[in-house]
Amino acid sequence: DTAVSQTPKYLVTQMGNDKSIKCEQNLGHDTMYWYKQDSKKFLKIMFSYNNKELIINETVPNRFSPKSPDKAHLNLHINSLELGDSAVYFCASSQEEAYGYTFGSGTRLTVV
Amino acid sequence: AQSVTQPDIHITVSEGASLELRCNYSYGATPYLFWYVQSPGQGLQLLLKYFSGDTLVQGIKGFEAEFKRSQSSFNLRKPSVHWSDAAEYFCAVGYNNNDMRFGAGTRLTVKP
Protein backbone atom coordinates (compact mmCIF):
# COMPACT_ATOMS: atom_id res chain seq x y z
CA ASP A 1 0.00 0.00 0.00
CA THR A 2 2.92 2.35 -0.77
CA ALA A 3 1.64 5.78 -1.83
CA VAL A 4 4.26 6.56 -4.51
CA SER A 5 6.33 3.63 -5.70
CA GLN A 6 9.30 3.67 -8.05
CA THR A 7 11.05 0.79 -9.73
CA PRO A 8 13.81 -0.12 -9.81
CA LYS A 9 15.39 1.18 -6.62
CA TYR A 10 18.89 0.74 -8.04
CA LEU A 11 19.96 0.78 -11.67
CA VAL A 12 23.52 0.26 -12.87
CA THR A 13 24.07 0.47 -16.60
CA GLN A 14 26.68 1.22 -19.21
CA MET A 15 27.08 4.43 -21.15
CA GLY A 16 25.02 4.51 -24.31
CA ASN A 17 22.27 2.24 -23.03
CA ASP A 18 18.58 3.12 -22.87
CA LYS A 19 16.73 2.63 -19.60
CA SER A 20 13.36 3.36 -18.02
CA ILE A 21 12.24 4.15 -14.49
CA LYS A 22 8.64 3.51 -13.55
CA CYS A 23 6.49 5.42 -11.09
CA GLU A 24 3.01 4.73 -9.81
CA GLN A 25 0.88 6.52 -7.25
CA ASN A 26 -2.25 5.19 -5.58
CA LEU A 27 -3.29 8.47 -3.96
CA GLY A 28 -5.63 9.63 -6.72
CA HIS A 29 -3.49 12.72 -7.27
CA ASP A 30 -3.81 14.63 -10.54
CA THR A 31 -0.21 15.84 -10.86
CA MET A 32 3.03 13.89 -10.97
CA TYR A 33 6.65 15.00 -11.14
CA TRP A 34 10.18 13.87 -11.77
CA TYR A 35 13.06 15.39 -9.82
CA LYS A 36 16.77 14.74 -10.13
CA GLN A 37 18.99 14.82 -7.04
CA ASP A 38 22.69 15.17 -7.74
CA SER A 39 25.64 14.04 -5.65
CA LYS A 40 25.47 17.26 -3.61
CA LYS A 41 21.83 16.54 -2.73
CA PHE A 42 20.53 19.38 -4.89
CA LEU A 43 16.99 18.70 -6.13
CA LYS A 44 15.99 19.95 -9.54
CA ILE A 45 12.60 19.57 -11.13
CA MET A 46 12.64 17.91 -14.52
CA PHE A 47 9.01 17.42 -15.54
CA SER A 48 5.52 17.75 -14.19
CA TYR A 49 2.37 16.21 -15.62
CA ASN A 50 -1.21 17.10 -14.80
CA ASN A 51 -3.78 14.51 -15.74
CA LYS A 52 -1.49 12.96 -18.36
CA GLU A 53 -0.54 16.32 -19.90
CA LEU A 54 2.94 17.78 -19.72
CA ILE A 55 2.86 21.13 -17.91
CA ILE A 56 6.48 21.72 -17.02
CA ASN A 57 9.50 20.66 -18.99
CA GLU A 58 12.63 22.13 -17.53
CA THR A 59 15.82 22.39 -19.49
CA VAL A 60 16.79 18.77 -19.60
CA PRO A 61 18.42 16.96 -22.53
CA ASN A 62 15.89 15.58 -24.97
CA ARG A 63 17.34 12.15 -24.24
CA PHE A 64 14.96 12.24 -21.27
CA SER A 65 11.35 11.57 -22.18
CA PRO A 66 8.51 11.24 -19.70
CA LYS A 67 5.50 9.13 -20.53
CA SER A 68 2.20 9.12 -18.69
CA PRO A 69 -0.13 6.30 -19.80
CA ASP A 70 -2.71 7.37 -17.18
CA LYS A 71 -2.81 9.80 -14.31
CA ALA A 72 -1.55 7.21 -11.83
CA HIS A 73 1.65 6.50 -13.75
CA LEU A 74 4.57 8.62 -14.91
CA ASN A 75 7.54 6.80 -16.37
CA LEU A 76 10.90 8.27 -17.28
CA HIS A 77 12.77 6.95 -20.29
CA ILE A 78 16.39 7.87 -20.84
CA ASN A 79 18.19 7.29 -24.14
CA SER A 80 21.94 7.10 -24.73
CA LEU A 81 22.87 7.29 -21.08
CA GLU A 82 25.88 9.42 -20.13
CA LEU A 83 28.09 9.43 -17.05
CA GLY A 84 26.58 12.75 -15.97
CA ASP A 85 23.13 11.16 -15.75
CA SER A 86 24.23 9.32 -12.61
CA ALA A 87 21.99 10.62 -9.83
CA VAL A 88 18.99 9.75 -7.71
CA TYR A 89 15.69 10.29 -9.51
CA PHE A 90 12.58 10.95 -7.46
CA CYS A 91 9.00 10.69 -8.53
CA ALA A 92 6.38 12.70 -6.64
CA SER A 93 2.68 13.44 -6.81
CA SER A 94 0.27 16.05 -5.50
CA GLN A 95 -3.39 16.91 -5.56
CA GLU A 96 -2.93 20.57 -4.73
CA GLU A 97 0.45 22.21 -4.39
CA ALA A 98 -0.56 23.91 -1.16
CA TYR A 99 -0.67 20.54 0.56
CA GLY A 100 2.80 19.51 -0.55
CA TYR A 101 4.11 16.66 -2.61
CA THR A 102 4.38 12.97 -1.75
CA PHE A 103 7.68 11.51 -2.85
CA GLY A 104 8.73 8.02 -3.81
CA SER A 105 11.84 6.48 -2.28
CA GLY A 106 14.00 7.23 -5.30
CA THR A 107 15.92 5.36 -7.99
CA ARG A 108 19.68 5.51 -7.79
CA LEU A 109 21.02 5.46 -11.35
CA THR A 110 24.70 4.74 -11.87
CA VAL A 111 26.14 4.98 -15.36
CA VAL A 112 29.51 3.28 -15.81
CA ALA B 1 12.15 33.44 -10.85
CA GLN B 2 11.28 31.84 -7.56
CA SER B 3 14.21 30.65 -5.48
CA VAL B 4 14.93 29.48 -1.98
CA THR B 5 18.12 29.76 0.05
CA GLN B 6 19.30 27.66 2.95
CA PRO B 7 22.39 29.47 4.23
CA ASP B 8 23.68 26.61 6.37
CA ILE B 9 25.09 23.60 4.54
CA HIS B 10 25.84 21.63 7.70
CA ILE B 11 24.81 22.09 11.32
CA THR B 12 25.91 20.06 14.34
CA VAL B 13 23.95 20.14 17.59
CA SER B 14 24.10 18.12 20.78
CA GLU B 15 21.27 15.78 21.60
CA GLY B 16 18.73 17.61 23.71
CA ALA B 17 19.77 21.04 22.44
CA SER B 18 17.47 23.31 20.48
CA LEU B 19 17.63 23.61 16.71
CA GLU B 20 16.90 26.30 14.16
CA LEU B 21 17.39 25.80 10.44
CA ARG B 22 17.18 28.87 8.25
CA CYS B 23 15.31 29.34 5.01
CA ASN B 24 14.81 32.46 2.89
CA TYR B 25 12.84 32.80 -0.32
CA SER B 26 12.92 35.41 -3.02
CA TYR B 27 9.86 36.44 -5.00
CA GLY B 28 7.23 39.11 -4.67
CA ALA B 29 4.17 37.11 -3.72
CA THR B 30 3.74 34.98 -0.62
CA PRO B 31 4.53 31.45 -1.64
CA TYR B 32 3.49 28.12 -0.31
CA LEU B 33 6.30 27.07 2.04
CA PHE B 34 7.40 23.62 3.07
CA TRP B 35 10.02 21.75 5.03
CA TYR B 36 10.97 18.22 4.08
CA VAL B 37 13.33 15.75 5.73
CA GLN B 38 15.39 13.12 3.95
CA SER B 39 17.03 10.30 5.88
CA PRO B 40 19.94 8.49 4.22
CA GLY B 41 18.79 6.36 1.29
CA GLN B 42 15.21 7.51 1.66
CA GLY B 43 12.78 9.77 -0.12
CA LEU B 44 11.60 13.12 1.15
CA GLN B 45 9.02 13.30 3.93
CA LEU B 46 6.90 16.39 4.47
CA LEU B 47 7.45 17.86 7.94
CA LEU B 48 5.14 20.87 7.72
CA LYS B 49 3.68 23.45 5.38
CA TYR B 50 2.39 27.01 5.33
CA PHE B 51 0.07 28.63 2.82
CA SER B 52 -2.11 30.97 4.86
CA GLY B 53 -3.36 31.75 8.35
CA ASP B 54 -1.34 31.44 11.53
CA THR B 55 2.30 32.15 10.75
CA LEU B 56 3.53 29.62 13.30
CA VAL B 57 2.88 26.13 12.02
CA GLN B 58 3.30 22.83 13.78
CA GLY B 59 4.51 19.73 12.04
CA ILE B 60 5.34 16.13 12.69
CA LYS B 61 8.13 14.86 14.95
CA GLY B 62 7.91 17.94 17.20
CA PHE B 63 9.02 20.45 14.56
CA GLU B 64 7.57 23.90 14.03
CA ALA B 65 8.28 26.74 11.62
CA GLU B 66 7.48 30.43 11.56
CA PHE B 67 6.71 32.44 8.44
CA LYS B 68 8.01 36.01 8.61
CA ARG B 69 6.88 38.02 5.61
CA SER B 70 9.10 41.02 6.45
CA GLN B 71 12.18 38.82 6.38
CA SER B 72 11.06 36.46 3.60
CA SER B 73 11.93 33.64 5.94
CA PHE B 74 10.49 30.34 7.05
CA ASN B 75 12.83 28.95 9.70
CA LEU B 76 12.43 25.47 11.12
CA ARG B 77 12.77 24.90 14.86
CA LYS B 78 12.75 22.11 17.38
CA PRO B 79 13.16 22.69 21.13
CA SER B 80 15.03 19.44 21.86
CA VAL B 81 16.79 17.42 19.20
CA HIS B 82 16.89 13.63 19.26
CA TRP B 83 19.61 11.49 17.70
CA SER B 84 17.04 10.20 15.19
CA ASP B 85 16.64 13.74 13.81
CA ALA B 86 20.01 13.48 12.06
CA ALA B 87 19.14 13.85 8.36
CA GLU B 88 19.09 16.27 5.45
CA TYR B 89 16.48 19.03 5.67
CA PHE B 90 15.07 20.83 2.67
CA CYS B 91 13.06 24.01 2.50
CA ALA B 92 10.82 24.37 -0.56
CA VAL B 93 8.62 27.06 -2.12
CA GLY B 94 5.74 26.85 -4.54
CA TYR B 95 3.47 29.38 -6.27
CA ASN B 96 0.55 27.19 -7.26
CA ASN B 97 2.19 26.47 -10.62
CA ASN B 98 3.20 22.83 -10.05
CA ASP B 99 6.84 23.91 -9.96
CA MET B 100 8.07 23.49 -6.40
CA ARG B 101 11.65 24.65 -5.92
CA PHE B 102 13.97 23.32 -3.26
CA GLY B 103 16.82 24.83 -1.32
CA ALA B 104 20.22 23.16 -1.37
CA GLY B 105 19.53 21.42 1.92
CA THR B 106 21.02 21.53 5.41
CA ARG B 107 22.65 18.42 6.80
CA LEU B 108 21.99 17.98 10.51
CA THR B 109 24.42 16.01 12.66
CA VAL B 110 23.43 15.20 16.24
CA LYS B 111 26.20 14.68 18.81
CA PRO B 112 25.53 12.30 21.69
XYZ file of C-alpha atoms in Angstrom:
224
model
C 0.000 0.000 0.000
C 2.915 2.347 -0.771
C 1.642 5.776 -1.831
C 4.261 6.562 -4.507
C 6.330 3.628 -5.699
C 9.295 3.674 -8.047
C 11.049 0.787 -9.727
C 13.806 -0.122 -9.808
C 15.386 1.183 -6.616
C 18.887 0.741 -8.036
C 19.961 0.782 -11.671
C 23.522 0.261 -12.871
C 24.074 0.473 -16.598
C 26.683 1.223 -19.209
C 27.076 4.433 -21.150
C 25.023 4.513 -24.309
C 22.270 2.242 -23.032
C 18.577 3.119 -22.873
C 16.729 2.627 -19.599
C 13.357 3.362 -18.019
C 12.244 4.148 -14.491
C 8.638 3.514 -13.553
C 6.493 5.421 -11.093
C 3.014 4.727 -9.809
C 0.875 6.521 -7.251
C -2.251 5.194 -5.580
C -3.291 8.475 -3.961
C -5.631 9.632 -6.716
C -3.487 12.723 -7.274
C -3.807 14.630 -10.542
C -0.214 15.841 -10.859
C 3.031 13.887 -10.971
C 6.651 15.001 -11.138
C 10.184 13.874 -11.766
C 13.056 15.391 -9.822
C 16.770 14.739 -10.134
C 18.992 14.821 -7.038
C 22.693 15.169 -7.741
C 25.640 14.038 -5.655
C 25.470 17.259 -3.607
C 21.833 16.536 -2.732
C 20.527 19.379 -4.893
C 16.985 18.696 -6.125
C 15.985 19.947 -9.540
C 12.597 19.570 -11.132
C 12.637 17.907 -14.523
C 9.006 17.417 -15.536
C 5.517 17.748 -14.192
C 2.370 16.208 -15.622
C -1.209 17.095 -14.796
C -3.779 14.512 -15.744
C -1.492 12.960 -18.356
C -0.544 16.315 -19.905
C 2.937 17.784 -19.721
C 2.859 21.132 -17.914
C 6.483 21.722 -17.017
C 9.503 20.661 -18.995
C 12.627 22.128 -17.526
C 15.821 22.387 -19.485
C 16.794 18.770 -19.596
C 18.416 16.955 -22.527
C 15.887 15.577 -24.967
C 17.344 12.147 -24.235
C 14.964 12.245 -21.265
C 11.354 11.568 -22.180
C 8.507 11.241 -19.695
C 5.500 9.133 -20.529
C 2.198 9.118 -18.694
C -0.134 6.302 -19.798
C -2.705 7.368 -17.185
C -2.810 9.800 -14.311
C -1.547 7.206 -11.834
C 1.654 6.496 -13.755
C 4.566 8.622 -14.913
C 7.537 6.799 -16.368
C 10.903 8.267 -17.283
C 12.770 6.951 -20.287
C 16.393 7.874 -20.844
C 18.191 7.291 -24.139
C 21.936 7.095 -24.732
C 22.869 7.294 -21.075
C 25.877 9.419 -20.131
C 28.094 9.426 -17.047
C 26.577 12.749 -15.973
C 23.134 11.163 -15.748
C 24.228 9.325 -12.612
C 21.993 10.624 -9.827
C 18.989 9.753 -7.709
C 15.694 10.288 -9.506
C 12.579 10.948 -7.461
C 9.005 10.691 -8.527
C 6.377 12.697 -6.644
C 2.677 13.439 -6.807
C 0.273 16.049 -5.496
C -3.385 16.914 -5.560
C -2.934 20.574 -4.726
C 0.446 22.208 -4.394
C -0.556 23.914 -1.164
C -0.669 20.545 0.559
C 2.801 19.515 -0.551
C 4.113 16.663 -2.609
C 4.376 12.973 -1.746
C 7.685 11.507 -2.846
C 8.735 8.022 -3.814
C 11.838 6.484 -2.276
C 13.999 7.235 -5.305
C 15.915 5.365 -7.991
C 19.682 5.507 -7.786
C 21.015 5.462 -11.346
C 24.700 4.742 -11.867
C 26.141 4.977 -15.356
C 29.509 3.279 -15.814
C 12.151 33.438 -10.847
C 11.279 31.842 -7.561
C 14.208 30.645 -5.481
C 14.930 29.478 -1.977
C 18.125 29.759 0.048
C 19.299 27.657 2.950
C 22.393 29.466 4.230
C 23.684 26.610 6.372
C 25.094 23.604 4.545
C 25.842 21.634 7.700
C 24.812 22.090 11.325
C 25.905 20.061 14.342
C 23.949 20.143 17.589
C 24.105 18.118 20.775
C 21.271 15.777 21.599
C 18.726 17.614 23.708
C 19.770 21.038 22.440
C 17.467 23.313 20.485
C 17.631 23.607 16.710
C 16.902 26.298 14.159
C 17.393 25.795 10.442
C 17.181 28.869 8.248
C 15.309 29.335 5.006
C 14.811 32.459 2.889
C 12.838 32.799 -0.322
C 12.922 35.413 -3.021
C 9.860 36.439 -5.003
C 7.227 39.111 -4.669
C 4.172 37.112 -3.719
C 3.742 34.982 -0.619
C 4.528 31.447 -1.638
C 3.494 28.117 -0.309
C 6.299 27.071 2.037
C 7.401 23.623 3.074
C 10.017 21.754 5.034
C 10.967 18.217 4.075
C 13.326 15.748 5.734
C 15.391 13.120 3.952
C 17.029 10.298 5.883
C 19.939 8.486 4.215
C 18.790 6.358 1.287
C 15.207 7.506 1.660
C 12.781 9.767 -0.123
C 11.598 13.123 1.154
C 9.022 13.298 3.925
C 6.901 16.386 4.471
C 7.449 17.857 7.943
C 5.137 20.866 7.721
C 3.681 23.446 5.380
C 2.387 27.008 5.327
C 0.073 28.629 2.819
C -2.114 30.968 4.858
C -3.356 31.753 8.350
C -1.338 31.443 11.533
C 2.298 32.154 10.746
C 3.531 29.622 13.303
C 2.878 26.127 12.023
C 3.296 22.827 13.780
C 4.512 19.731 12.045
C 5.337 16.134 12.687
C 8.130 14.862 14.950
C 7.912 17.936 17.196
C 9.016 20.447 14.557
C 7.574 23.904 14.031
C 8.280 26.742 11.624
C 7.480 30.430 11.557
C 6.706 32.443 8.441
C 8.006 36.013 8.610
C 6.876 38.021 5.611
C 9.095 41.020 6.454
C 12.182 38.823 6.376
C 11.057 36.464 3.604
C 11.927 33.644 5.937
C 10.491 30.336 7.047
C 12.828 28.946 9.699
C 12.431 25.470 11.123
C 12.767 24.904 14.856
C 12.748 22.110 17.377
C 13.162 22.693 21.127
C 15.035 19.444 21.865
C 16.794 17.420 19.200
C 16.893 13.628 19.263
C 19.614 11.492 17.699
C 17.039 10.204 15.195
C 16.640 13.739 13.812
C 20.008 13.476 12.056
C 19.141 13.847 8.360
C 19.091 16.268 5.452
C 16.483 19.027 5.667
C 15.073 20.833 2.667
C 13.063 24.005 2.498
C 10.825 24.370 -0.557
C 8.618 27.055 -2.122
C 5.741 26.852 -4.544
C 3.470 29.376 -6.265
C 0.555 27.190 -7.259
C 2.185 26.473 -10.617
C 3.199 22.830 -10.050
C 6.838 23.913 -9.961
C 8.070 23.490 -6.396
C 11.647 24.646 -5.921
C 13.969 23.322 -3.261
C 16.817 24.828 -1.323
C 20.215 23.165 -1.373
C 19.525 21.419 1.921
C 21.020 21.530 5.414
C 22.649 18.424 6.797
C 21.990 17.980 10.511
C 24.422 16.013 12.657
C 23.434 15.204 16.244
C 26.200 14.681 18.808
C 25.527 12.300 21.689
